[in-house]
Backbone as CSV, one residue per row, in Angstrom:
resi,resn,N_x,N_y,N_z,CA_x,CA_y,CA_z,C_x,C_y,C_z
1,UNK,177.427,35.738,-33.427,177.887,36.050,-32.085,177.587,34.903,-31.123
2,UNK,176.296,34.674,-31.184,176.080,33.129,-30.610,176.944,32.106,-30.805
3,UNK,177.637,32.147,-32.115,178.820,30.813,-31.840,179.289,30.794,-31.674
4,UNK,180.194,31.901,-31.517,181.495,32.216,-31.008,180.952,32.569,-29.007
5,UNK,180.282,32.707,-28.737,180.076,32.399,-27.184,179.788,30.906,-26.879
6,UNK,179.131,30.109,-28.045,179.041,29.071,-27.728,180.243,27.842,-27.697
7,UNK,181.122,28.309,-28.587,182.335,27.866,-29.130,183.191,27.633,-27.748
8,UNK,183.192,28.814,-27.275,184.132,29.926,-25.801,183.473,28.396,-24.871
9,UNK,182.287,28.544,-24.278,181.520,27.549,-23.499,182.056,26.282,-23.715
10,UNK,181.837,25.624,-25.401,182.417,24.422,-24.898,183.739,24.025,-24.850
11,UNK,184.521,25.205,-25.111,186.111,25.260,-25.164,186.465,24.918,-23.861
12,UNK,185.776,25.645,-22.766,185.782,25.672,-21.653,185.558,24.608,-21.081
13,UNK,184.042,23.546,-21.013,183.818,22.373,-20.648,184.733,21.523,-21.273
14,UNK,185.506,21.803,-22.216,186.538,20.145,-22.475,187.340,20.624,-21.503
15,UNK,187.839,21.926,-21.646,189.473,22.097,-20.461,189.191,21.403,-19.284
16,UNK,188.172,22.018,-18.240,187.648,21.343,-16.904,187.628,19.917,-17.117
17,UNK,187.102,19.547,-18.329,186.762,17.993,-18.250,187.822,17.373,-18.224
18,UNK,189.080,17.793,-19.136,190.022,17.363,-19.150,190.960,17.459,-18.385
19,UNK,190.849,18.700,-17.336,192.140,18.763,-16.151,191.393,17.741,-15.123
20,UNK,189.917,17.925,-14.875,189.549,16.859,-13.835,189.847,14.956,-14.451
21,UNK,190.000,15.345,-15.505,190.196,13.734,-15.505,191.734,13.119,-15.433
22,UNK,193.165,14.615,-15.753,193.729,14.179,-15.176,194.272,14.812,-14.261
23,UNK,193.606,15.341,-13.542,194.350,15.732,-12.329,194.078,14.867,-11.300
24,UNK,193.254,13.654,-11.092,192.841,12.639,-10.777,193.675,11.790,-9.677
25,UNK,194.795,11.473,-10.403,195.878,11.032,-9.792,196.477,12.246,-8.997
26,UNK,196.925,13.212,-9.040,196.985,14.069,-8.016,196.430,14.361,-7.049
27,UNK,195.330,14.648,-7.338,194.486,14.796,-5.867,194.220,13.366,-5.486
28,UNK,194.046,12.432,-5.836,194.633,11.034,-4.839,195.509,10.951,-4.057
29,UNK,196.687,11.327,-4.422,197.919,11.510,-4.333,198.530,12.551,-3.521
30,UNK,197.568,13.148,-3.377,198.035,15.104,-2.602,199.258,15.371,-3.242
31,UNK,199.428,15.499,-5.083,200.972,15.685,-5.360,200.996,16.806,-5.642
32,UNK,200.930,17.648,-4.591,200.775,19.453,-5.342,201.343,19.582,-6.493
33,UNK,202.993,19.236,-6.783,203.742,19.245,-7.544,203.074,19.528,-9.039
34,UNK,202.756,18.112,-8.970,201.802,17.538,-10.161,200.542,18.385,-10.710
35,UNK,200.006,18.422,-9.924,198.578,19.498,-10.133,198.788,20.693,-10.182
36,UNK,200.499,21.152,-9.910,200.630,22.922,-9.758,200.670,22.814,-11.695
37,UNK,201.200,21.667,-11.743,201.805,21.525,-13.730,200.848,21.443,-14.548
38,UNK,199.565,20.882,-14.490,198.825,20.567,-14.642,198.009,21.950,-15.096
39,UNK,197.692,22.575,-13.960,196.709,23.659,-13.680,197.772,25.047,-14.107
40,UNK,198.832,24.859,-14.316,199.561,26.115,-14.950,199.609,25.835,-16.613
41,UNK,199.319,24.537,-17.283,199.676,24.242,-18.203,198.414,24.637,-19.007
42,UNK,197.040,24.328,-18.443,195.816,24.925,-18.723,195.229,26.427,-18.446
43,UNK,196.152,26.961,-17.600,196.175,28.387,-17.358,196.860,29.162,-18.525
44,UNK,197.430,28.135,-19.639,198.551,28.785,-20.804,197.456,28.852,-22.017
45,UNK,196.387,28.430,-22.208,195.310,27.781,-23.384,194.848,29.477,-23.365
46,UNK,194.436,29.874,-24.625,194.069,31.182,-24.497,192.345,30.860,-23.570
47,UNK,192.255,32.844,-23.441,191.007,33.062,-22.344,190.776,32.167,-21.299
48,UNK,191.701,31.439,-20.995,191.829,30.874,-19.718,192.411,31.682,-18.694
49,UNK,191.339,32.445,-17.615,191.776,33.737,-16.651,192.219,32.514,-15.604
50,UNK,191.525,31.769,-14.872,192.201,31.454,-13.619,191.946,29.593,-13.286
51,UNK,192.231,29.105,-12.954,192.348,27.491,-12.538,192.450,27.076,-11.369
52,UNK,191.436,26.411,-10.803,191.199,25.917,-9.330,191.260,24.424,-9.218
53,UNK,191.823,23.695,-8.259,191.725,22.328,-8.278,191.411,22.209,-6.587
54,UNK,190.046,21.617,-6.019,189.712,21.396,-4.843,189.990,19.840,-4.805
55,UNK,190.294,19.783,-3.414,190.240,18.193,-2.966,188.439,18.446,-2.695
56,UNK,188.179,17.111,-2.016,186.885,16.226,-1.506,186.448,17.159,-0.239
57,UNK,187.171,17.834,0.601,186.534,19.001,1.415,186.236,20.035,0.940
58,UNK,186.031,20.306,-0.667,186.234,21.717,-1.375,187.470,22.569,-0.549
59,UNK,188.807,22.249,-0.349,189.681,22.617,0.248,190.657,23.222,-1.203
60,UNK,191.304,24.477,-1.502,191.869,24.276,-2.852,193.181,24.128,-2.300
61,UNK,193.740,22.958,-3.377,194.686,22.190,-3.351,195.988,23.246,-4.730
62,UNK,195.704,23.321,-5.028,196.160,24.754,-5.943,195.765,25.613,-6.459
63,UNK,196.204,26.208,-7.358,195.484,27.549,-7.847,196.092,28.178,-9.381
64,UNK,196.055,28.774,-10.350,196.971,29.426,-11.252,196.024,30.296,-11.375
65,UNK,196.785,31.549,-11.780,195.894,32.717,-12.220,194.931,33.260,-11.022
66,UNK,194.092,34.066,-11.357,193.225,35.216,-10.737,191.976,34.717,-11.289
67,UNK,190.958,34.799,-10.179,189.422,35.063,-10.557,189.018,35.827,-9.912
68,UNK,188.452,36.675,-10.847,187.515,37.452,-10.931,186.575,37.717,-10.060
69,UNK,186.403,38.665,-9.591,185.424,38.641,-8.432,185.255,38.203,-7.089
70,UNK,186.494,37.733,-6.880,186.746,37.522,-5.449,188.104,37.691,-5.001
71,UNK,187.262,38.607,-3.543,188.654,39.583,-3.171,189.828,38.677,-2.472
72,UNK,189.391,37.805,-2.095,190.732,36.914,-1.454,191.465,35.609,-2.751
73,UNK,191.109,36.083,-3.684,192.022,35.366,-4.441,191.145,33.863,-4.594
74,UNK,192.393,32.624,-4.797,191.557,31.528,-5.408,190.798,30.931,-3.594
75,UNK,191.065,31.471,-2.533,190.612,31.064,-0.924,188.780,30.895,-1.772
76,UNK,188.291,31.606,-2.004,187.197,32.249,-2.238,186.498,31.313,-2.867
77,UNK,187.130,30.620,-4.048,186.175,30.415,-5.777,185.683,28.978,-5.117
78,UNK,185.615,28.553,-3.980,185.104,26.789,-3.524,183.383,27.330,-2.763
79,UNK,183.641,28.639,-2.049,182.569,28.957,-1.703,181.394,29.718,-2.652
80,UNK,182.089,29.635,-3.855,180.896,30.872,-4.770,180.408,29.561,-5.911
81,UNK,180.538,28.192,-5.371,180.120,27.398,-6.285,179.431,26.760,-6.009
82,UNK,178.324,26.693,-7.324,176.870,26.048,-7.389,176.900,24.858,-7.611
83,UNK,176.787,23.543,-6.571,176.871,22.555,-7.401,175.349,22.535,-8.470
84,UNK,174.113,22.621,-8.610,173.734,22.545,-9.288,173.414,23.332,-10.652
85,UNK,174.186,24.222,-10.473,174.460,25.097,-11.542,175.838,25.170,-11.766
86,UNK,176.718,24.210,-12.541,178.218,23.942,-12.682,178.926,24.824,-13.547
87,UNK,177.926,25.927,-14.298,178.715,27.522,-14.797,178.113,28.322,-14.709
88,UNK,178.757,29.419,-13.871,178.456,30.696,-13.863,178.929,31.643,-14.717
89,UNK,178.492,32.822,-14.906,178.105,33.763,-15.895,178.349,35.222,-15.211
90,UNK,179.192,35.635,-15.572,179.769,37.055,-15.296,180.040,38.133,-16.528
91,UNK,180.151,39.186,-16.147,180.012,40.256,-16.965,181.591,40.190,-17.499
92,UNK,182.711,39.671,-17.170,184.271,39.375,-17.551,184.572,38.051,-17.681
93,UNK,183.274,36.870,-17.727,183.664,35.671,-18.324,182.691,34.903,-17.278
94,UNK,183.361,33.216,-17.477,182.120,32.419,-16.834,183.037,31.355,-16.409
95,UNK,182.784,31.080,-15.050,183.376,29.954,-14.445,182.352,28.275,-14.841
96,UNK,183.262,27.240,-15.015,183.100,26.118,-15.211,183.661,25.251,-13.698
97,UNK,182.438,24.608,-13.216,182.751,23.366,-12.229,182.475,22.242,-12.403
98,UNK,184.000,21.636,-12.334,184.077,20.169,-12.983,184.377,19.106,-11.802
99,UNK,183.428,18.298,-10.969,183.687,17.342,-10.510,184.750,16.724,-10.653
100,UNK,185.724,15.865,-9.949,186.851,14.805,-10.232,186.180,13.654,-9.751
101,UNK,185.675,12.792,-10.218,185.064,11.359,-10.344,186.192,10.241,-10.298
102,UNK,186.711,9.340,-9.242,187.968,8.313,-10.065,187.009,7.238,-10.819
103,UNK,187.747,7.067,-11.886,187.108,5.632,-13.147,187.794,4.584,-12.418
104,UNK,186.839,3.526,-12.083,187.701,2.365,-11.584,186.900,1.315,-12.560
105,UNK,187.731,0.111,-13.173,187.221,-0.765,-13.981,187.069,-1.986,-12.904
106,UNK,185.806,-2.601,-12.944,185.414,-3.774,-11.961,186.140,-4.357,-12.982
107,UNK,186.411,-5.590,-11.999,187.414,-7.121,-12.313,186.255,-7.845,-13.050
108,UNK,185.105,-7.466,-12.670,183.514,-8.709,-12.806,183.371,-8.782,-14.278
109,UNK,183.295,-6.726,-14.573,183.158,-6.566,-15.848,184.052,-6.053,-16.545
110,UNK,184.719,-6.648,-17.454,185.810,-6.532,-17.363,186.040,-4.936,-18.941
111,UNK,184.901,-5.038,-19.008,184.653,-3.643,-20.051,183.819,-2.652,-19.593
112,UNK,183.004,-2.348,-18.239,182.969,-1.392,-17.942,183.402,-0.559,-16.882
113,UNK,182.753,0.497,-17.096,183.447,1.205,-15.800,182.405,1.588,-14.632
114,UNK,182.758,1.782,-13.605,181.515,1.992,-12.439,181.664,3.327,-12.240
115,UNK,180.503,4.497,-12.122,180.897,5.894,-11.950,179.716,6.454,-10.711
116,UNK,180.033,5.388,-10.072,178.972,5.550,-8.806,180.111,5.613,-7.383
117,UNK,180.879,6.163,-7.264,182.243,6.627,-6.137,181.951,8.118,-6.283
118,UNK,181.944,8.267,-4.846,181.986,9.719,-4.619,182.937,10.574,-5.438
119,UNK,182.503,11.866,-5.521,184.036,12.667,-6.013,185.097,12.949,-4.946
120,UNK,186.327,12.921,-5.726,187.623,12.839,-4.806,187.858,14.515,-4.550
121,UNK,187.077,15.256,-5.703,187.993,16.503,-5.597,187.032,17.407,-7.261
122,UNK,187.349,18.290,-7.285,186.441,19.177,-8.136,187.704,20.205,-9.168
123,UNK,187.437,20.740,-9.817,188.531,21.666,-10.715,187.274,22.695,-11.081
124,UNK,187.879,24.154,-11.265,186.963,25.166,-11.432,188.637,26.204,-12.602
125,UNK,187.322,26.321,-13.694,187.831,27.052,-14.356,187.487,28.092,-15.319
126,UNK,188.149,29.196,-14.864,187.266,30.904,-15.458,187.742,31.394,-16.920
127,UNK,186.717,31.211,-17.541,187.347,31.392,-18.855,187.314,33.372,-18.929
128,UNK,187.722,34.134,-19.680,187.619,35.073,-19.857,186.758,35.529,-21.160
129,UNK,185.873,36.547,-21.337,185.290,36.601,-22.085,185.546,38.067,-23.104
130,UNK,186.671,38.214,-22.704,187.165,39.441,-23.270,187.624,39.671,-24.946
131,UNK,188.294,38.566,-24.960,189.127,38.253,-26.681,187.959,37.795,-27.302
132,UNK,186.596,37.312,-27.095,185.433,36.836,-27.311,184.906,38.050,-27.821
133,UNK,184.407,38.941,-27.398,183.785,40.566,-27.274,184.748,41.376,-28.005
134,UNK,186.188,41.296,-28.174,186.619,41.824,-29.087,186.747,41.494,-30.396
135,UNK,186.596,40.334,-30.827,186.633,39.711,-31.901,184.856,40.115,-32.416
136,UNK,183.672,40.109,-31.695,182.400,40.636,-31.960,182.599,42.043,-32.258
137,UNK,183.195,42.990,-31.756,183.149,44.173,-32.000,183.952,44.549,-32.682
138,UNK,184.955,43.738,-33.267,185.779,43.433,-34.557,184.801,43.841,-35.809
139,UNK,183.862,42.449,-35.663,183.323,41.598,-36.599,181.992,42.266,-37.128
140,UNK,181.581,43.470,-36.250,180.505,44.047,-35.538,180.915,45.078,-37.088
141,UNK,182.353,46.068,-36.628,182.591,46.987,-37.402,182.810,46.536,-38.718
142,UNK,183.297,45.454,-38.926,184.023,45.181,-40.261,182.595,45.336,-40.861
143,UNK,181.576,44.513,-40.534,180.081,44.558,-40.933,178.973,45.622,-41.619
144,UNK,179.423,46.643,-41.056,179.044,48.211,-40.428,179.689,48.774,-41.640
145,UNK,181.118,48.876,-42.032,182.017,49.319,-43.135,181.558,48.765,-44.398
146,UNK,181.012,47.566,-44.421,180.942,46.965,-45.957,179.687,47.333,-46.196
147,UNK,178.439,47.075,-45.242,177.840,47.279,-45.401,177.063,48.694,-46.164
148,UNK,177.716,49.667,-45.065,177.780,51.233,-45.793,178.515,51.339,-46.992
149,UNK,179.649,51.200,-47.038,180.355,50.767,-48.828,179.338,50.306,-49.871
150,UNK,178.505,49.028,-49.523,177.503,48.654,-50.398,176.627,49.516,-50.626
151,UNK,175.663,50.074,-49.509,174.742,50.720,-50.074,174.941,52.437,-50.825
152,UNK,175.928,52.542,-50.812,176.794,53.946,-51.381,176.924,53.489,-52.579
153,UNK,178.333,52.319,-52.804,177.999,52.205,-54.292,176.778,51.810,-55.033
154,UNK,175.613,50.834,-54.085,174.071,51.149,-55.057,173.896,52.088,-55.610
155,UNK,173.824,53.285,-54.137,173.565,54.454,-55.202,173.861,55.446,-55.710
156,UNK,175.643,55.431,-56.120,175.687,55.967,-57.467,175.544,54.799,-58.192
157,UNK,175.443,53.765,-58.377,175.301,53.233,-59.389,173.922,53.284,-59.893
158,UNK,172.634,53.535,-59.264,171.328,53.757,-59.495,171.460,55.174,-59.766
159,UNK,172.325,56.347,-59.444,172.257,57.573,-59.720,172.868,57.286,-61.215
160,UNK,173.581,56.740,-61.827,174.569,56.644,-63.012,173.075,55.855,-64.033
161,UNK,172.756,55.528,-63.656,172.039,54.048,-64.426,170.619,55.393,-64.454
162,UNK,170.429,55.976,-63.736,169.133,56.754,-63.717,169.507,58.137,-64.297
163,UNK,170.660,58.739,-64.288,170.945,59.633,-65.712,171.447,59.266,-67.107
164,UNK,171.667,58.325,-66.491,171.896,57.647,-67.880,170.519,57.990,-68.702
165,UNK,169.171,57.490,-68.312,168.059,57.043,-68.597,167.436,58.605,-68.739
166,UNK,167.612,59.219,-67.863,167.021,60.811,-67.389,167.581,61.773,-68.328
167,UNK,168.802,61.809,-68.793,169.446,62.683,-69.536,169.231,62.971,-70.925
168,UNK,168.933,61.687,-71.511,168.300,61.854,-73.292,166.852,62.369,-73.176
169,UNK,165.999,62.183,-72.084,164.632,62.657,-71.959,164.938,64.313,-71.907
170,UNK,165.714,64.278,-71.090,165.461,66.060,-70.644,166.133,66.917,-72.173
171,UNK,167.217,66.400,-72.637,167.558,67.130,-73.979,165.946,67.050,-75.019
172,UNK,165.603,65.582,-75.007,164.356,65.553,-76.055,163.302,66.907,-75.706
173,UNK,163.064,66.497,-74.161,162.327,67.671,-74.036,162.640,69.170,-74.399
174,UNK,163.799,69.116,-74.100,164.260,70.477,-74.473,163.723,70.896,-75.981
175,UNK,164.531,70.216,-76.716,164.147,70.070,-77.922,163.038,70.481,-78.391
């Protein structure tokens, strides 16, 4: 059960990682357009409930889908975030907050990159934890069934194997 929540978690940190790195150029750009495609295209990945993309004022710049727990929709999900705690944990899934950092390559060096620039903009994304919990309580029963199957056929097979053994005694005795 642990891996499959853990699995869910880092499924989650590549998506964020990966819409903030390219949604990048969009929020540079203010290309709603771009970032509506973007953030609907990652809203399609299973247990992906909802997708936030903030500019640099935590202002959201789009939105796909519904989160959870807040009544005004995606207005909401910029104020319920921790920067030092970048996922939260809910009883219907767990939001991921992913900084947007731009990579700029200095001219000086011409192989690295400098990652000391403010962030331009942030992406927040709620995974759902539902298809997670059903697949456990799947996995839970299938478990539960074999298990009882096994210890049933032990014992008739220890009941078979033990008259087997029991049955010539009790005639001898008879005898």
């Amino acid at each position: 059960f642990s891996d499959m929540d853990e699995g869910l978690l880092e499924r989650g940190k590549l998506m964020a990682h990966q819409l903030a790195s390219s949604s990048e150029y969009g929020v540079f750009s203010n290309n709603h357009v771009f970032l509506q495609d973007i953030a609907n295209g990652v809203l399609r990945q299973p247990d992906v409930h909802g997708v936030a993309i903030l500019n640099s004022a935590s202002e959201t710049l789009v939105s796909a889908g519904e989160f959870s727990g807040s009544d005004q929709g995606e207005s909401a999900t910029h104020k319920e975030v921790d920067l030092l705690n970048p996922i939260r944990s809910s009883k219907k899934g767990f939001w991921i907050y992913q900084p947007i950092v731009p990579v700029q390559i200095a001219l000086e060096n011409a192989g690295s990159m400098s990652f000391n620039t403010p962030q331009i903009g942030a992406v927040i994304v709620e995974m759902s934890g539902l298809r997670t919990e059903q697949s456990k309580a799947r996995m839970l029963r299938v478990a539960v069934v074999v298990t009882v199957l096994i210890l049933a056929l032990s014992m008739y097979f220890a009941y078979l194997v033990g008259r087997g053994i029991t049955q010539p005694i009790r005639k001898l005795s008879n005898a």
